[in-house]
Structures are given as structure tokens and as C-alpha cells.
Short mmCIF file of C-alpha atoms and ligand atoms in Angstrom, two decimals:
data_model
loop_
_atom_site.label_atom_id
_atom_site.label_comp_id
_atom_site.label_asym_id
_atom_site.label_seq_id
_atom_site.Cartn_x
_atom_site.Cartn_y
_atom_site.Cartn_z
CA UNK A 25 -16.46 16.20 -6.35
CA UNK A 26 -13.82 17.30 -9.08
CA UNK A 27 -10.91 15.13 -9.81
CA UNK A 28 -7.40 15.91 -10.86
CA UNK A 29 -7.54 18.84 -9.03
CA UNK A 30 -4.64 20.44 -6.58
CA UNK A 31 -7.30 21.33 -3.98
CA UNK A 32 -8.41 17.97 -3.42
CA UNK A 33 -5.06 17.01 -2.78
CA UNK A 34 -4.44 19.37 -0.36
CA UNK A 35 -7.77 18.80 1.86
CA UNK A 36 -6.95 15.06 1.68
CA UNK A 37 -3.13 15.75 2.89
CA UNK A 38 -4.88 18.42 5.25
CA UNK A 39 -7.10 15.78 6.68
CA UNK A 40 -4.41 13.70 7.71
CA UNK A 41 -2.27 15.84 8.93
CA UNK A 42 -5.11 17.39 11.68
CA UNK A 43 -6.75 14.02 12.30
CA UNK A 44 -3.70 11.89 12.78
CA UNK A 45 -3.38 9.85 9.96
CA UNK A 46 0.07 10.77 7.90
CA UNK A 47 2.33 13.34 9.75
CA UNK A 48 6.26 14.93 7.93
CA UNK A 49 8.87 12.98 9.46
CA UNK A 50 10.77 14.86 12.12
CA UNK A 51 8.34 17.47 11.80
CA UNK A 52 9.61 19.52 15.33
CA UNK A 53 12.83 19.69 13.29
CA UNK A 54 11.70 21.23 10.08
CA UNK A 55 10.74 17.89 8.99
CA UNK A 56 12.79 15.40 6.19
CA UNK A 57 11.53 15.93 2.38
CA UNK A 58 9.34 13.24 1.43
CA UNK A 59 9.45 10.93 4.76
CA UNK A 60 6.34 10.55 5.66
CA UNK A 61 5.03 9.00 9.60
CA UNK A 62 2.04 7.05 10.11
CA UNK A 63 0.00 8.24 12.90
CA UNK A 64 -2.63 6.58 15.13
CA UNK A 65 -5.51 6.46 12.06
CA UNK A 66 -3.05 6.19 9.29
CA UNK A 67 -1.52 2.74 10.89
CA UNK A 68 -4.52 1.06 11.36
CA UNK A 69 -5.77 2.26 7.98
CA UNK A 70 -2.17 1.09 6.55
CA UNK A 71 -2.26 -2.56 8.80
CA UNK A 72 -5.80 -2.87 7.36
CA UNK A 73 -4.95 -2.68 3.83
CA UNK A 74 -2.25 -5.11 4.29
CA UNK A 75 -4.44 -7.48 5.82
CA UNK A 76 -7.06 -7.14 3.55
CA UNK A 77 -3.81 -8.00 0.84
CA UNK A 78 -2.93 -10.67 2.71
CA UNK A 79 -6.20 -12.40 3.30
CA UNK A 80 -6.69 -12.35 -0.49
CA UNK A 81 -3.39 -13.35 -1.81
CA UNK A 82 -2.45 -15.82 0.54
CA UNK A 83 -5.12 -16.55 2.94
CA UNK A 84 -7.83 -17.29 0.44
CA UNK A 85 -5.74 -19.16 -1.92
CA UNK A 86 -4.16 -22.59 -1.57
CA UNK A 87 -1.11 -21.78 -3.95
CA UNK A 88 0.81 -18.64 -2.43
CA UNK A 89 2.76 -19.19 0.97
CA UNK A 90 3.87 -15.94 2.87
CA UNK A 91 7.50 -14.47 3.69
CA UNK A 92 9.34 -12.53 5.53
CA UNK A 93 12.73 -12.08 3.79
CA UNK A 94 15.33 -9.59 5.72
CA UNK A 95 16.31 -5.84 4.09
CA UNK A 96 19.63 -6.66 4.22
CA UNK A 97 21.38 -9.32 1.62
CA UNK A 98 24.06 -10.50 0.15
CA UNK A 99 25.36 -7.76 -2.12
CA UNK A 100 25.85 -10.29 -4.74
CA UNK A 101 22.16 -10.64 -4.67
CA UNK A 102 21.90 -7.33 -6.59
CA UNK A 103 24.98 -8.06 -9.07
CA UNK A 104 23.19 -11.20 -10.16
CA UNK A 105 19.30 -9.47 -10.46
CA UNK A 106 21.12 -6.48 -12.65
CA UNK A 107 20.22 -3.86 -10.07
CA UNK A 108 23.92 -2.62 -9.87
CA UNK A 109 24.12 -2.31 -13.38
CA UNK A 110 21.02 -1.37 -14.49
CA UNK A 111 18.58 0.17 -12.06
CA UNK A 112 19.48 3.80 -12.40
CA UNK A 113 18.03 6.99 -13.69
CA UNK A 114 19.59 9.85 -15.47
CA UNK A 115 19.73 13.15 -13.68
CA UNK A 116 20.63 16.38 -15.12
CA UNK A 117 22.11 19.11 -13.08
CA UNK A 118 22.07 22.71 -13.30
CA UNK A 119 25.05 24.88 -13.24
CA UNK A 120 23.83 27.58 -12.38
CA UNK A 121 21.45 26.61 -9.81
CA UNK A 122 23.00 23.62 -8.96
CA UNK A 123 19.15 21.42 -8.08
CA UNK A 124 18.95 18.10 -9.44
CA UNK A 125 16.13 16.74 -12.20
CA UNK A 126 15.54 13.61 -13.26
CA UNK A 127 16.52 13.69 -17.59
CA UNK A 128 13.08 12.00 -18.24
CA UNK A 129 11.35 14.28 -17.03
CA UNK A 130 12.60 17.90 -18.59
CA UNK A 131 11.01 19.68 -21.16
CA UNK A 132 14.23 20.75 -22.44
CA UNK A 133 17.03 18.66 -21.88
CA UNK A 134 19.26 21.66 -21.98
CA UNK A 135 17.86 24.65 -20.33
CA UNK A 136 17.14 24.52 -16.24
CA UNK A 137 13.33 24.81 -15.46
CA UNK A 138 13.82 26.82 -12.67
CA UNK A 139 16.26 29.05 -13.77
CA UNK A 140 16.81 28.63 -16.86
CA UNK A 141 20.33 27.91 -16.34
CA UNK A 142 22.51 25.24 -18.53
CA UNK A 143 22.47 21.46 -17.59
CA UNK A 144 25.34 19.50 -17.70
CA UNK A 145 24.21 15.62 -19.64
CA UNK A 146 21.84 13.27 -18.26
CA UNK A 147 24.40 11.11 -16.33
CA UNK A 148 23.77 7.53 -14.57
CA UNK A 149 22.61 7.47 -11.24
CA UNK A 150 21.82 4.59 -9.65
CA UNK A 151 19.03 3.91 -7.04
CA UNK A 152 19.61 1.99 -4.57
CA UNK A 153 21.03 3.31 -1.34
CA UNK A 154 23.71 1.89 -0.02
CA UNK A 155 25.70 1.48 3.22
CA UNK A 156 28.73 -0.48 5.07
CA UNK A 157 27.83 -3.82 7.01
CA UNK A 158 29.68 -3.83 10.61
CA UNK A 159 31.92 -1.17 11.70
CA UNK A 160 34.54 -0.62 8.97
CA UNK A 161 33.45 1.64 6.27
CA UNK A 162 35.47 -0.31 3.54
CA UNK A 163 34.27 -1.47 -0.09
CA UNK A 164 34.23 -5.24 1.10
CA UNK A 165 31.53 -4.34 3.63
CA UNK A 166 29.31 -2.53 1.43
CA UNK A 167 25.76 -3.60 1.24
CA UNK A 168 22.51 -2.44 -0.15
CA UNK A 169 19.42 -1.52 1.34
CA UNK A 170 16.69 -3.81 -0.70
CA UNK A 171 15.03 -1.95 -3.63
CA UNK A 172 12.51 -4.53 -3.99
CA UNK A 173 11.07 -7.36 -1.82
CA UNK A 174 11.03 -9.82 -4.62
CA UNK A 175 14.59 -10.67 -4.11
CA UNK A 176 14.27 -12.15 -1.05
CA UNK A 177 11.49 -14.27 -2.23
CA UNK A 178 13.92 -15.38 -5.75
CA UNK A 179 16.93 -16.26 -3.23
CA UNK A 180 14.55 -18.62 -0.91
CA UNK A 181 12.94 -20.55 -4.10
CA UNK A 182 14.92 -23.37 -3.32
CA UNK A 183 14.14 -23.48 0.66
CA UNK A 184 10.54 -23.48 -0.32
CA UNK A 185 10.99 -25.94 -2.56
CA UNK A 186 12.82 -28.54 -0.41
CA UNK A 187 10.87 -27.33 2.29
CA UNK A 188 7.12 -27.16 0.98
CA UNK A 189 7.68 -29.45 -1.91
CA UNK A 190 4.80 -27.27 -3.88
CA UNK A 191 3.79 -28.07 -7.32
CA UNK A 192 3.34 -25.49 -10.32
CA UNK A 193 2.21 -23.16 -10.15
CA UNK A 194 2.75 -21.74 -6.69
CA UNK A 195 3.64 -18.66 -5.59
CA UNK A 196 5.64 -16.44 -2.81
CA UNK A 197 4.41 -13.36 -1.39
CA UNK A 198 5.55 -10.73 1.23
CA UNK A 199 4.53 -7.08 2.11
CA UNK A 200 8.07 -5.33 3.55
CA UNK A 201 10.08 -1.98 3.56
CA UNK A 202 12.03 -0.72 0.31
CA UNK A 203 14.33 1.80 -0.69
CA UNK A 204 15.47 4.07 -3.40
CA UNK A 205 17.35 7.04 -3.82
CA UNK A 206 14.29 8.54 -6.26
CA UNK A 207 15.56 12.03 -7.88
CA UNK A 208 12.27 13.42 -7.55
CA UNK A 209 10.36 12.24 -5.38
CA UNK A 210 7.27 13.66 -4.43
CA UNK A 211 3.37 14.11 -4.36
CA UNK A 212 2.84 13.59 -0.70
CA UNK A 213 3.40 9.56 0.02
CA UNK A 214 3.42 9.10 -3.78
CA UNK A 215 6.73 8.92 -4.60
CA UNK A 216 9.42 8.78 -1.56
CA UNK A 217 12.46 6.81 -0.68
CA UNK A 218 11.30 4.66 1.69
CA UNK A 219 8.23 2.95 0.58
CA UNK A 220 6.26 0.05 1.65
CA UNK A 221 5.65 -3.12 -0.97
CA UNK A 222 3.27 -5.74 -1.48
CA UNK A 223 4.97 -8.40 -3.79
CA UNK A 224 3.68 -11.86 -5.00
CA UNK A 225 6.55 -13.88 -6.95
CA UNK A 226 4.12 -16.85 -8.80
CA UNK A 227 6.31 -19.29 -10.51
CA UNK A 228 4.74 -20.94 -13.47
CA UNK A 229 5.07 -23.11 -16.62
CA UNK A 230 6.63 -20.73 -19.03
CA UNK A 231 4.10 -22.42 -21.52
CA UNK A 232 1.40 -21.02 -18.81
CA UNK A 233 2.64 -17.38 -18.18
CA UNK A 234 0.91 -15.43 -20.57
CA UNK A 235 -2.19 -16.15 -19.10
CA UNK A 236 -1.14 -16.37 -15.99
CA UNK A 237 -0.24 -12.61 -16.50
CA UNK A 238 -3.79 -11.84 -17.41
CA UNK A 239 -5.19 -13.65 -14.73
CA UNK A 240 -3.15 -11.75 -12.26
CA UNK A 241 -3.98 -8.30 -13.78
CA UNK A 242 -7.38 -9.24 -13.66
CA UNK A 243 -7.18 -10.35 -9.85
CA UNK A 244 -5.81 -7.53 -8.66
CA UNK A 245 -7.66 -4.65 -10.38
CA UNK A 246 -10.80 -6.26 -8.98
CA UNK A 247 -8.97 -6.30 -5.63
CA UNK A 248 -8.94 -2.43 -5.56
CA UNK A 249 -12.49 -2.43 -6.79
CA UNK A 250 -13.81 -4.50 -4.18
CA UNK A 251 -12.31 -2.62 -1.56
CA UNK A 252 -14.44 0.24 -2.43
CA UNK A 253 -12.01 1.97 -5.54
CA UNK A 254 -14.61 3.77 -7.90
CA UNK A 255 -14.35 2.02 -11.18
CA UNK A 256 -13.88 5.15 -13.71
CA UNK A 257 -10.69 6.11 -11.46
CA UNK A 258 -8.91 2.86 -11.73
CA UNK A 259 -7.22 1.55 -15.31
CA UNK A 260 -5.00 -1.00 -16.37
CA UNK A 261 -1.79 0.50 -18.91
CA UNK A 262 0.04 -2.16 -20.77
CA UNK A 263 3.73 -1.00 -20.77
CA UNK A 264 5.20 -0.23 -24.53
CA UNK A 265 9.01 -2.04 -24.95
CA UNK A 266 10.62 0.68 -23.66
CA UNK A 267 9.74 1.27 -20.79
CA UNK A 268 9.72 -2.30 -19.66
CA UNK A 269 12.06 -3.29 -16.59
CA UNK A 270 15.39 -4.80 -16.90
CA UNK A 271 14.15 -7.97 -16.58
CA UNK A 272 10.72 -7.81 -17.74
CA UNK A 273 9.16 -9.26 -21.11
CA UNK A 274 5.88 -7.70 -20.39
CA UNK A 275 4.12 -5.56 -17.37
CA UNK A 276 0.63 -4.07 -17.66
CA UNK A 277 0.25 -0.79 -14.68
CA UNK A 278 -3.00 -0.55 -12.89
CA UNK A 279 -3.11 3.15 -12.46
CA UNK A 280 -5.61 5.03 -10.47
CA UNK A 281 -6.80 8.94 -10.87
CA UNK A 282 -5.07 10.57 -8.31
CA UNK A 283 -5.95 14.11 -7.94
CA UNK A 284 -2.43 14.87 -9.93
CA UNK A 285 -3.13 12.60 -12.73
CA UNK A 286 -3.26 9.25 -14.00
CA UNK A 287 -0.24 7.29 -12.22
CA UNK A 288 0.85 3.63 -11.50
CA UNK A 289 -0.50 2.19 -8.10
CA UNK A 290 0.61 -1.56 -9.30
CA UNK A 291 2.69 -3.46 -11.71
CA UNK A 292 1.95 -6.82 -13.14
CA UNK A 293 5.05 -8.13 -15.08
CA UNK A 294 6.25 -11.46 -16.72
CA UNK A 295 9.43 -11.85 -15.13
CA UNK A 296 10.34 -14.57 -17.56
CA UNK A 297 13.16 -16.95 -15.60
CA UNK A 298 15.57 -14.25 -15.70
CA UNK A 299 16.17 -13.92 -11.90
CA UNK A 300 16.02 -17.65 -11.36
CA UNK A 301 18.48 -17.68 -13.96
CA UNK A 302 20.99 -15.34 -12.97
CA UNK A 303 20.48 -16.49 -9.21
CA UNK A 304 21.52 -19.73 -10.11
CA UNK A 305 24.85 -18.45 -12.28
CA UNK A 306 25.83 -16.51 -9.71
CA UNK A 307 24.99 -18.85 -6.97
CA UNK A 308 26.24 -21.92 -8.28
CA UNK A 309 23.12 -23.15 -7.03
CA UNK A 310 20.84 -25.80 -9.23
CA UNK A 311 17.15 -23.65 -9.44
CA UNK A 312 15.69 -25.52 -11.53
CA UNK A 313 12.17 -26.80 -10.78
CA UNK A 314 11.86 -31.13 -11.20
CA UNK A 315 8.63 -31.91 -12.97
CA UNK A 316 8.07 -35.27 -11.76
CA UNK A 317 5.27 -36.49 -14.39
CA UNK A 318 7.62 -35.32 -17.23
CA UNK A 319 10.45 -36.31 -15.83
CA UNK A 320 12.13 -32.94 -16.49
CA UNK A 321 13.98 -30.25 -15.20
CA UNK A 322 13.35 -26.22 -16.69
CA UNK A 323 13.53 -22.68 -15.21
CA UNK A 324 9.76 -21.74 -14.29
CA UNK A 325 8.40 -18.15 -15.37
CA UNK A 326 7.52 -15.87 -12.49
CA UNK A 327 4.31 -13.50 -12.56
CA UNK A 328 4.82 -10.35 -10.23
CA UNK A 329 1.92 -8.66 -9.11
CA UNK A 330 3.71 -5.40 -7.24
CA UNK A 331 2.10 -2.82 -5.10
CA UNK A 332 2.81 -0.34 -2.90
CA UNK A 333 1.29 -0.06 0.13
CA UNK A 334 1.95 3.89 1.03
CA UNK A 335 0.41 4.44 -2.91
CA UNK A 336 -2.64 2.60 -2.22
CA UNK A 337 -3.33 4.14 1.13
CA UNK A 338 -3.23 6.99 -0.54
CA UNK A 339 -5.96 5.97 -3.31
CA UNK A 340 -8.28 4.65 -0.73
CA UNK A 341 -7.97 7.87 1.16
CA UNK A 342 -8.08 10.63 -1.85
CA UNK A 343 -11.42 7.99 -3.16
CA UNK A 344 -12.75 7.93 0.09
CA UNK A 345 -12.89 11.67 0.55
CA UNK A 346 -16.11 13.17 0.49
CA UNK A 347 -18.06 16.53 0.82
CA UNK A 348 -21.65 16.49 1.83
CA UNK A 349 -24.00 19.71 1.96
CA UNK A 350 -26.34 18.96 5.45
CA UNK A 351 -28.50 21.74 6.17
CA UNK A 352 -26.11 25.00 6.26
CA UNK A 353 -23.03 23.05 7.13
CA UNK A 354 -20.49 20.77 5.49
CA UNK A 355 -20.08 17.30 6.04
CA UNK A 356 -16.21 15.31 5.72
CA UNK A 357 -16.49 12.14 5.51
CA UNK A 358 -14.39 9.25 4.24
CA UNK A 359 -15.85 6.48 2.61
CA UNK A 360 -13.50 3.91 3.29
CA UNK A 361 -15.07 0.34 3.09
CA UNK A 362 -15.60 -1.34 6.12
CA UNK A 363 -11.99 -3.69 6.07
CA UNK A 364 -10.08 -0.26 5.76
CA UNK A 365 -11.95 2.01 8.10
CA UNK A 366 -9.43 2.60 10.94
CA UNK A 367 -12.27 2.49 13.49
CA UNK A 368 -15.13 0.93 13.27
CA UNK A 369 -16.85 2.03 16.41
CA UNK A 370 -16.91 5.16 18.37
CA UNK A 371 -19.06 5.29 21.64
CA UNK A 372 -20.58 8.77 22.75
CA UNK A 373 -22.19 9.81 26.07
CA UNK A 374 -24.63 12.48 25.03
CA UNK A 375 -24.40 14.09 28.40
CA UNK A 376 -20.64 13.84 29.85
CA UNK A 377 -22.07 15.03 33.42
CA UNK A 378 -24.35 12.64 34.09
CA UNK A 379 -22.12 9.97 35.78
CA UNK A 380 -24.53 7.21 34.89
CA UNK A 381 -24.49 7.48 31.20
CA UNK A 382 -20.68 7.83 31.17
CA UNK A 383 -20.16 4.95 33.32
CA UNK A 384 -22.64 2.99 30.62
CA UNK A 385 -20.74 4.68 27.65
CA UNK A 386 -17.48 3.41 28.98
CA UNK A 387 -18.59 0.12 29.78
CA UNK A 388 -20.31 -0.99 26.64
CA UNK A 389 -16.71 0.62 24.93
CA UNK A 390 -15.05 -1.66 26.91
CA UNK A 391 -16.80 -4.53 25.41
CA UNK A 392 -16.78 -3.65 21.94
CA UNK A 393 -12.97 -3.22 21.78
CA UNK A 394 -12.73 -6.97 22.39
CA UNK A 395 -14.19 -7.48 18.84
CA UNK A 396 -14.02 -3.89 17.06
CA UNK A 397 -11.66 -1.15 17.32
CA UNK A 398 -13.24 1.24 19.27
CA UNK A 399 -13.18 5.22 20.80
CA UNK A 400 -14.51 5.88 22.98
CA UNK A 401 -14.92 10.15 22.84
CA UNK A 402 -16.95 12.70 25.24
CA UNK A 403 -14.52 15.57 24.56
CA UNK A 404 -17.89 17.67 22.60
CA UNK A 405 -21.26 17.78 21.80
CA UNK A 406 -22.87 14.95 20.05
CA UNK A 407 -23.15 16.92 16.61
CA UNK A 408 -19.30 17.43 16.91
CA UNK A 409 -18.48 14.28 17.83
CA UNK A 410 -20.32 13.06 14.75
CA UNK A 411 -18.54 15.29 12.32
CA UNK A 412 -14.85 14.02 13.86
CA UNK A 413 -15.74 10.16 13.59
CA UNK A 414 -16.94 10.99 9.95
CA UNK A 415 -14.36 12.41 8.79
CA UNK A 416 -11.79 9.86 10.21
CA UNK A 417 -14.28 7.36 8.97
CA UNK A 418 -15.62 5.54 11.61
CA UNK A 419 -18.14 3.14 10.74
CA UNK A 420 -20.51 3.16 13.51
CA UNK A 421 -21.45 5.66 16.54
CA UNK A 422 -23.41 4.24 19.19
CA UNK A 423 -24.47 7.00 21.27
CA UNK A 424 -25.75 6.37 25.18
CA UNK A 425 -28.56 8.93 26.47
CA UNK A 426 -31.00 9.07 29.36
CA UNK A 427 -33.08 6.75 28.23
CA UNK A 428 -30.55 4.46 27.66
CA UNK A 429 -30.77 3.74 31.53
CA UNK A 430 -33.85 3.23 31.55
CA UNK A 431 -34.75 0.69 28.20
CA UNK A 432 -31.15 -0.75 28.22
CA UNK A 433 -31.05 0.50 24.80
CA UNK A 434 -28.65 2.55 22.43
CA UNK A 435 -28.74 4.59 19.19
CA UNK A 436 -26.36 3.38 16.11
CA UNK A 437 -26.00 6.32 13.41
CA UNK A 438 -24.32 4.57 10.40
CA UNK A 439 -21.43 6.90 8.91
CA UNK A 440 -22.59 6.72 5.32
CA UNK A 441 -26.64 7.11 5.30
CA UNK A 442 -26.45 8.85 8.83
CA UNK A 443 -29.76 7.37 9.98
CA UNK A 444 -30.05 6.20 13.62
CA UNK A 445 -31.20 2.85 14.83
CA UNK A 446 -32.53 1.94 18.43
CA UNK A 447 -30.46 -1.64 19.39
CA UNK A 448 -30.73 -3.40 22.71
CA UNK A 449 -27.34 -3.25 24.27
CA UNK A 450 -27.38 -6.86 24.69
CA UNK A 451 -28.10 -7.15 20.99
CA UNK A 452 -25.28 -4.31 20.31
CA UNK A 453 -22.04 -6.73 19.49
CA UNK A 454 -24.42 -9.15 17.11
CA UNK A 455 -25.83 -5.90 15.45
CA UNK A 456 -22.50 -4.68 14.52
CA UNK A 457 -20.91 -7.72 14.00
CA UNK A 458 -23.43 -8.57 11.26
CA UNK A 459 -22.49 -5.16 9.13
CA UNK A 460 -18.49 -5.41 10.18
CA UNK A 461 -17.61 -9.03 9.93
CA UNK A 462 -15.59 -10.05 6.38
N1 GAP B 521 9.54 -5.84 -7.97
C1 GAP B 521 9.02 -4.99 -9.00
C2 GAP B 521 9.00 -3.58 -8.64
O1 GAP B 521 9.55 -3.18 -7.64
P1 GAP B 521 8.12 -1.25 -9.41
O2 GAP B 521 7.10 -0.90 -10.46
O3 GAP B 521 9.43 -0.57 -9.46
O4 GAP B 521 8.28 -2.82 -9.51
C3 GAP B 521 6.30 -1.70 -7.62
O5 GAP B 521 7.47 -1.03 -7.98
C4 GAP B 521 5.39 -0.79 -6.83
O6 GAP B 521 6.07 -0.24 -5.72
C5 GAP B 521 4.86 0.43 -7.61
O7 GAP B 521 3.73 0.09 -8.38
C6 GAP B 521 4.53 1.38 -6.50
O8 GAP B 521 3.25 1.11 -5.98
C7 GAP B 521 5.57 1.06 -5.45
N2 GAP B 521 6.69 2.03 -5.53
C8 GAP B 521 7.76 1.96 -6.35
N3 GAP B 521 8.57 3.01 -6.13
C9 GAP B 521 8.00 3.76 -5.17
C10 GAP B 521 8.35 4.97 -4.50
N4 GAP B 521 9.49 5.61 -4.76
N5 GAP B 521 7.51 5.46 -3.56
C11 GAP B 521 6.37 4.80 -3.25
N6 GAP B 521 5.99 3.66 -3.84
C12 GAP B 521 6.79 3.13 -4.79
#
């Protein structure tokens, strides 16, 4: 199917909407711009992908420990990382109209591109939302909501230290909420101001990070690749100077071909020691790492591997979309690999009025959803039922007919080649277990 193309972005956004995946927030009120509610399919697809993160940057490996810093912190936290001085963007505004663009992005700095109207100069506006801790809306009490997770990981470098006592290199990660006042946000979950991240911090011998930051890249473009990410839509962008971060020395994007273009899904930077740095200036605190061979004390690098997790879902779902000719009709189906598939089992009676069979269906439902996340669905006829589980993307149907009561057996159609399989229902669990297990 064509790529970069408007209509596949609005059959995937579509999809989701009608099948319970990604609904407008406070939709029965006209809904909020760009806030964006996970429903039923798009949470499991969403908890999947962070598990599947999870298992492979901290599970699997014996130098990353997880976190769970809060959204709320010290405001000098955000003095000390340069956020309140430098993360900002300059918006333009239109006289005339009066709407609200980000500089970077017009044509013509001067002229209004929907009106045509005259914009006053890109001005500083800075990101982060903010609010007032406690009741008293005063200037002491202001705080920040976070507009990165990594913070929370720099400030509790020492507590893992005196706490886990790790050795170089090691590294931090966390998956939490984060916010930003974007000017123009946009392209469905793309771009919005509250996002989801998944951020490792992975403190190294400064000597070390420049490989460290290749081996990283490398780690977690293969990451989207084994989860099913076709290979020509993924790429990896080294940043030029200027548009590297605040506190970055380098960053290299992995960017994937959504239907709207080329566009970042992950950054990998070199942090340098800059936030150890300033934490510990502005702390007072000693962060220093003790090399106890050497003898030494020195500021490690950090390599920061950062994703977003609404971004990605939204990768795996526009890749996973498919359109199949069968016979006169059109099959939707998504693709998703087997770790991300919300469901990985539906069970379907092929006669709902035959007591028996339903009984049967519901019983053998009830067993898989011990092990598999399971429907179990008699709301149509079977070729109906088919077409809903494929296009939510459920791995497996098992379907229970009248012969089923009489050889204690069951049909499995597989979601991607369709083709049916008779399987003993005592063999049914071991069956699927042996295509769905990681
Ligand atoms: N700690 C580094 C950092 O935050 P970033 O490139 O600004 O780096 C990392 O953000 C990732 O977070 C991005 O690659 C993207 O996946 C996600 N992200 C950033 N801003 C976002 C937004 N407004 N909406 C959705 N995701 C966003």
C-alpha cells in the first residue's frame, strides 16, 4: 500500500476511532485539540509496547535498573538542567488573525499563512507548563510539570549509587508522563502536550561515550525492527550542530515514514556530564562517580536513548495496517507482531443458538484468558467475526462448531495466512502457547 499519503492516515486514525483503540479527549464535549484517550485495544496495545521496552532495556540486561521518578520536582531541578532558560520556541503571531505559529516553521517569517496578515517577531516562548504547588497561587509555589523523565533519573544518581553501588557503565531507565506547551501540535498522537516517554539515562566513561552512542543507536533501531517495523520505513538522522539540544554534544534521530513524512520517533544523544554537572552546582551535592581501581573521582557521560511511547504506537499501528483483496471483498488487518497484538485470542461459537457450543465456546475462553488475552465474541456470523478480530489484530480465532462436541476438537484460523487448523482442545493452550510465548 502507498506511503506518505493523507488517506492512509486517515483509515489508520479511522480504525481506531471505530474499533476502540485511540478516542479525542472529552469527545461528548466537542473534544480538547490534540488530547488523545486510550481505549480498550489502544491500552493493551500501548502496555504491550512498554513491556516489550522494558523487557529489553532492563529485563534482558544486567546494567540498567528501572524507575519511577514523580512529575512533580523541585523547581530548581529545571533552573539547574537549563529548561527555564533555554527550552523554548519562538512563535510568531498574527495581527490580523490573531492564531499562533511556531517561527521555525513559516515560509515567510513576515506574512500570516492563513491570512496573509502581518506577524509581529518570533518571540520566546517557553515549554514547559507550569502551575502553583498547594493552595496559594504565589511565585514561591510555582512548579513545573516535568518536560522530560530524564530528570528524575539525573536527581536520583546518587541514591542509586549509595544504594546499588553499580559499576560503569550502568544505566537508569523509566517510561512516565511528560508535558509541553508545543505551539503546534498535531498529526493525530504525533505531536501533543501530554505525551508518554521511554527514557534510558546510561552513565559512562566519557573516554567510552562515543561508542557507547553508537551502540545505543544501533540497539534501539533494531528494537523497532524486531518488533515487526518494515526496514525501508525506519532511518537513523544524525543531528547537524544546530539543531542539537541544550545540553547535547551529539544526538542521531531514528525516524520512521509516517504517512506525513519522514519524522523523529527516537533520540539518541551524548548528554556529555552536563546535567550531572549542573545538578551538583546547584545542589551542593558531590556527583561525582569514585572509580575505585583508579583511585579517582570524574563526572561520567550519560547516553540517552529517548522515545515516545504515543509516537511509536502510532508507527506500529500506521506499519501494521494492511489491505487485502479476498474474493470480492476487502480484508483490514493489522499486522502487529505477536508482543503488540492487543489480543491474542478471540473464541467464536459458529452457531450462537445451539446452547452446547456456546457453553463450550465460553468455557474454553475461560481458560485461555488465564494465559492469553482473550474475547470471547458471538455478536455475528463467523465471516464477520473474522473480519473484526483482523482488523483489531487478533492473533488467533479458535472457532467451536458441531463437531466440536462430538471430536473434542476446535478450528484455529491464524490472522496473517488465514488458514485453519483442527487442534484437540486439550492440546489448545500448548498449541497457542508455542506461536505466542516470547
Ligand atoms: N530527554 C530527551 C528528550 O526529551 P526529545 O527529543 O525532546 O528528547 C524524546 O523527546 C522523544 O519524546 C521524542 O523522540 C518523541 O518520541 C517524544 N516526544 C517529544 N515531544 C513530544 C510531543 N510533543 N508529543 C509526543 N511525543 C513527543
Amino acid at each position: 500500500m502507498a506511503k506518505n499519503n493523507e488517506d492512509l492516515m486517515d483509515k489508520v486514525v479511522s480504525l481506531c476511532k471505530r474499533r476502540g483503540f485511540i478516542f479525542q479527549s472529552s469527545d461528548i464535549y466537542g473534544g480538547l485539540a490534540n488530547a488523545w484517550d486510550y481505549g480498550p485495544y489502544g491500552v493493551e496495545l500501548k502496555n504491550n509496547l512498554k513491556r516489550a521496552w522494558w523487557k529489553s532495556v532492563v529485563q534482558e540486561r544486567d546494567d540498567i535498573f528501572g524507575m519511577d521518578a514523580s512529575i512533580l520536582m523541585h523547581p530548581k531541578v529545571w533552573e539547574a538542567s537549563g529548561h527555564v532558560e533555554n527550552f523554548y520556541d519562538l512563535k510568531s503571531d498574527c495581527k490580523s488573525c490573531k492564531k499562533r505559529f511556531k517561527t521555525a516553521d513559516l515560509k515567510d517569517q513576515n506574512k500570516c499563512p492563513e491570512c496573509a496578515g502581518e506577524l509581529t517577531e518570533g518571540r520566546k516562548f517557553n515549554l514547559m507548563f507550569k502551575t502553583y504547588q498547594g493552595p496559594v497561587e504565589d511565585v514561591a509555589n510555582l512548579i513545573y510539570l516535568r518536560p522530560e523523565t530524564a530528570q528524575g533519573m539525573f536527581v536520583n544518581f546518587l541514591n542509586i549509587l549509595d544504594s546499588k553501588h553499580p559499576k560503569l557503565p550502568f544505566g537508569l531507565a523509566q517510561i512516565g508522563k511528560a508535558f509541553r506547551n508545543e505551539i503546534t501540535p498535531g498529526n493525530f498522537t504525533f505531536r501533543t502536550r501530554e505525551f508518554e516517554q521511554m527514557e534510558v539515562e546510561y552513565f559512562t566513561r566519557p573516554e567510552e561515550a562515543d561508542k557507547k552512542l553508537e551502540e545505543w543507536i544501533d540497539y534501539r533501531f533494531k528494537w523497532y525492527l524486531d518488533l515487526g517495523i518494515k526496514k525501508e520505513n525506519l532511518k537513523k538522522r544524525p543531528h547537524t550542530k544546530e539543531e542539537l539540544a541544550h545540553y547535547a554534544k551529539a544526538c542521531t534521530d531514528i525516524e520512521y515514514n509516517f504517512p506525513f513524512g519522514w519524522s523523529e520517533l527516537e533520540g539518541v544523544a551524548n548528554r556529555t556530564d552536563f546535567d550531572l554537572k549542573q545538578h551538583a552546582e546547584a545542589s551542593g551535592k558531590d556527583l561525582q562517580y569514585f572509580d575505585d581501581a583508579e583511585k579517582k573521582k570524574f563526572y561520567p557521560y550519560i547516553i540517552e536513548p529517548s522515545g515516545g511511547v504515543d509516537r511509536s504506537v502510532l508507527a506500529f499501528l500506521t506499519d501494521a495496517y494492511h489491505e487485502e483483496k479476498v474474493k470480492a471483498d476487502t480484508r483490514v488487518v493489522l499486522k502487529l507482531h505477536k508482543d503488540l497484538a492487543p489480543t491474542k485470542v478471540a473464541v467464536l461459537p459458529l452457531l450462537k443458538n445451539r446452547p452446547q457450543i456456546v457453553e463450550l465456546a465460553k468455557k474454553i475462553a475461560s481458560g485461555l484468558k488465564k494465559s492469553f488475552i482473550t474475547v470471547y465474541d458471538d455478536t455475528a456470523a463467523i465471516g464477520k467475526l473474522y473480519r473484526r478480530q483482523d482488523e483489531v489484530g487478533t492473533l488467533f480465532c479458535v472457532t467451536i462448531d458441531v463437531q466440536s462436541l462430538e471430536d473434542k476438537q476446535v478450528t484455529v484460523r491464524s490472522r496473517d495466512t488465514m488458514q485453519q487448523e483442527r487442534v484437540n482442545i486439550n492440546q489448545l493452550q500448548n498449541y497457542l502457547g508455542t506461536f505466542l510465548s516470547s
